[in-house]
Amino acid sequence: RKEVEQDPGPFNVPEGATVAFNCTYSNSASQSFFWYRQDCRKEPKLLMSVYSSGNEDGRFTAQLNRASQYISLLIRDSKLSDSATYLCVVRRGKLIFGQGTELSVKP
Amino acid sequence: NAGVTQTPKFRILKIGQSMTLQCAQDMNHNYMYWYRQDPGMGLKLIYYSVGAGITDKGEVPNGYNVSRSTTEDFPLRLELAAPSQTSVYFCASSLADNEQFFGPGTRLTVL
């Protein structure tokens, strides 16, 4: 079993839609949690950290449930520019990356 | 600041050849990392360094070597290239265990 698992997608949604990505991690010793964004054939970039209390950054909301070992990312009012692969990342000493969920936002 | 730079951008190697992937950062970060990303897969840590003169193995170090003689540079050496090393290689750096900043990647094909 992979240590960090995500829906592989792809998610194809129209502009303006709300889309949610799920991620589970298997090691309860994981210390901190992140969502990274990776555009096609480019390097990953930090989108947001994920806190137990939940956190929001504009149209993006991240949630963490330590008891269920579950992380989510909600994107509201999707834009064409949101099309990318979203990587769920946990820190257990070093960063451990999920395989990513591909999002395609269509006009 | 240029951030994290990597050279070359692309390379094709024959089986058994060797090469060095270059990585440099100008942010005075003490931590540096090498990852590989295979199609449809997450990034896997090859080697990392917490400072000049200090390196350690990650999850998939076999077939690779690194050195860290300066804070700025962290080259990755492939000896005896194999088709299984066909991948995209990303270098990253961070200030201690904070946000990692990635370079643009090197796309390597071994034929």
Short mmCIF file of C-alpha atoms in Angstrom, two decimals, chain A residues 29-101:
data_model
loop_
_atom_site.label_atom_id
_atom_site.label_comp_id
_atom_site.label_asym_id
_atom_site.label_seq_id
_atom_site.Cartn_x
_atom_site.Cartn_y
_atom_site.Cartn_z
CA ALA A 29 3.50 9.56 12.73
CA SER A 30 3.17 12.00 9.81
CA GLN A 31 3.94 15.44 11.11
CA SER A 32 2.65 18.02 8.67
CA PHE A 33 0.67 18.19 5.48
CA PHE A 34 0.64 20.15 2.25
CA TRP A 35 -0.93 20.52 -1.15
CA TYR A 36 1.43 21.21 -4.04
CA ARG A 37 0.42 22.15 -7.56
CA GLN A 38 2.27 20.85 -10.61
CA ASP A 39 1.61 22.23 -14.08
CA CYS A 40 2.24 19.97 -17.05
CA ARG A 41 5.96 19.15 -17.37
CA LYS A 42 6.87 21.76 -14.76
CA GLU A 43 8.15 21.68 -11.21
CA PRO A 44 5.85 21.32 -8.17
CA LYS A 45 5.03 24.48 -6.25
CA LEU A 46 3.56 24.79 -2.79
CA LEU A 47 -0.15 25.64 -2.93
CA MET A 48 -0.93 25.61 0.77
CA SER A 49 -0.14 23.95 4.06
CA VAL A 50 -2.93 22.02 5.76
CA TYR A 51 -3.76 22.58 9.42
CA SER A 52 -5.94 20.57 11.78
CA SER A 53 -8.32 23.48 12.18
CA GLY A 54 -8.77 23.72 8.41
CA ASN A 55 -7.54 26.68 6.42
CA GLU A 56 -8.65 28.74 3.50
CA ASP A 57 -6.80 30.74 0.88
CA GLY A 58 -9.19 32.51 -1.46
CA ARG A 59 -11.06 29.86 -3.43
CA PHE A 60 -9.04 27.02 -1.88
CA THR A 61 -9.93 25.26 1.36
CA ALA A 62 -7.84 22.51 2.92
CA GLN A 63 -8.94 20.18 5.70
CA LEU A 64 -7.11 17.62 7.80
CA ASN A 65 -8.62 14.82 9.84
CA ARG A 66 -5.85 13.21 11.87
CA ALA A 67 -8.13 10.56 13.37
CA SER A 68 -9.11 9.31 9.91
CA GLN A 69 -5.70 10.15 8.38
CA TYR A 70 -7.47 12.05 5.65
CA ILE A 71 -6.68 15.32 3.87
CA SER A 72 -8.87 17.20 1.44
CA LEU A 73 -8.65 20.15 -0.92
CA LEU A 74 -11.72 22.03 -2.11
CA ILE A 75 -11.57 24.42 -5.04
CA ARG A 76 -14.56 26.71 -5.49
CA ASP A 77 -15.48 28.61 -8.65
CA SER A 78 -12.91 26.73 -10.77
CA LYS A 79 -10.92 28.75 -13.32
CA LEU A 80 -9.27 27.54 -16.49
CA SER A 81 -5.96 28.40 -14.86
CA ASP A 82 -6.63 25.86 -12.08
CA SER A 83 -5.96 23.05 -14.58
CA ALA A 84 -2.96 21.19 -13.17
CA THR A 85 -2.03 18.16 -11.11
CA TYR A 86 -2.52 18.52 -7.36
CA LEU A 87 -0.09 16.64 -5.15
CA CYS A 88 -0.91 15.63 -1.60
CA VAL A 89 2.28 15.71 0.48
CA VAL A 90 2.99 14.63 4.04
CA ARG A 91 6.09 15.21 6.10
CA ARG A 92 7.42 12.31 8.10
CA GLY A 93 10.96 13.49 8.50
CA LYS A 94 11.20 14.06 4.76
CA LEU A 95 8.41 14.89 2.32
CA ILE A 96 6.38 11.99 0.94
CA PHE A 97 4.40 12.72 -2.21
CA GLY A 98 1.18 11.22 -3.45
CA GLN A 99 0.96 10.41 -7.15
CA GLY A 100 -1.21 13.43 -7.84
CA THR A 101 -4.74 14.13 -9.03
#
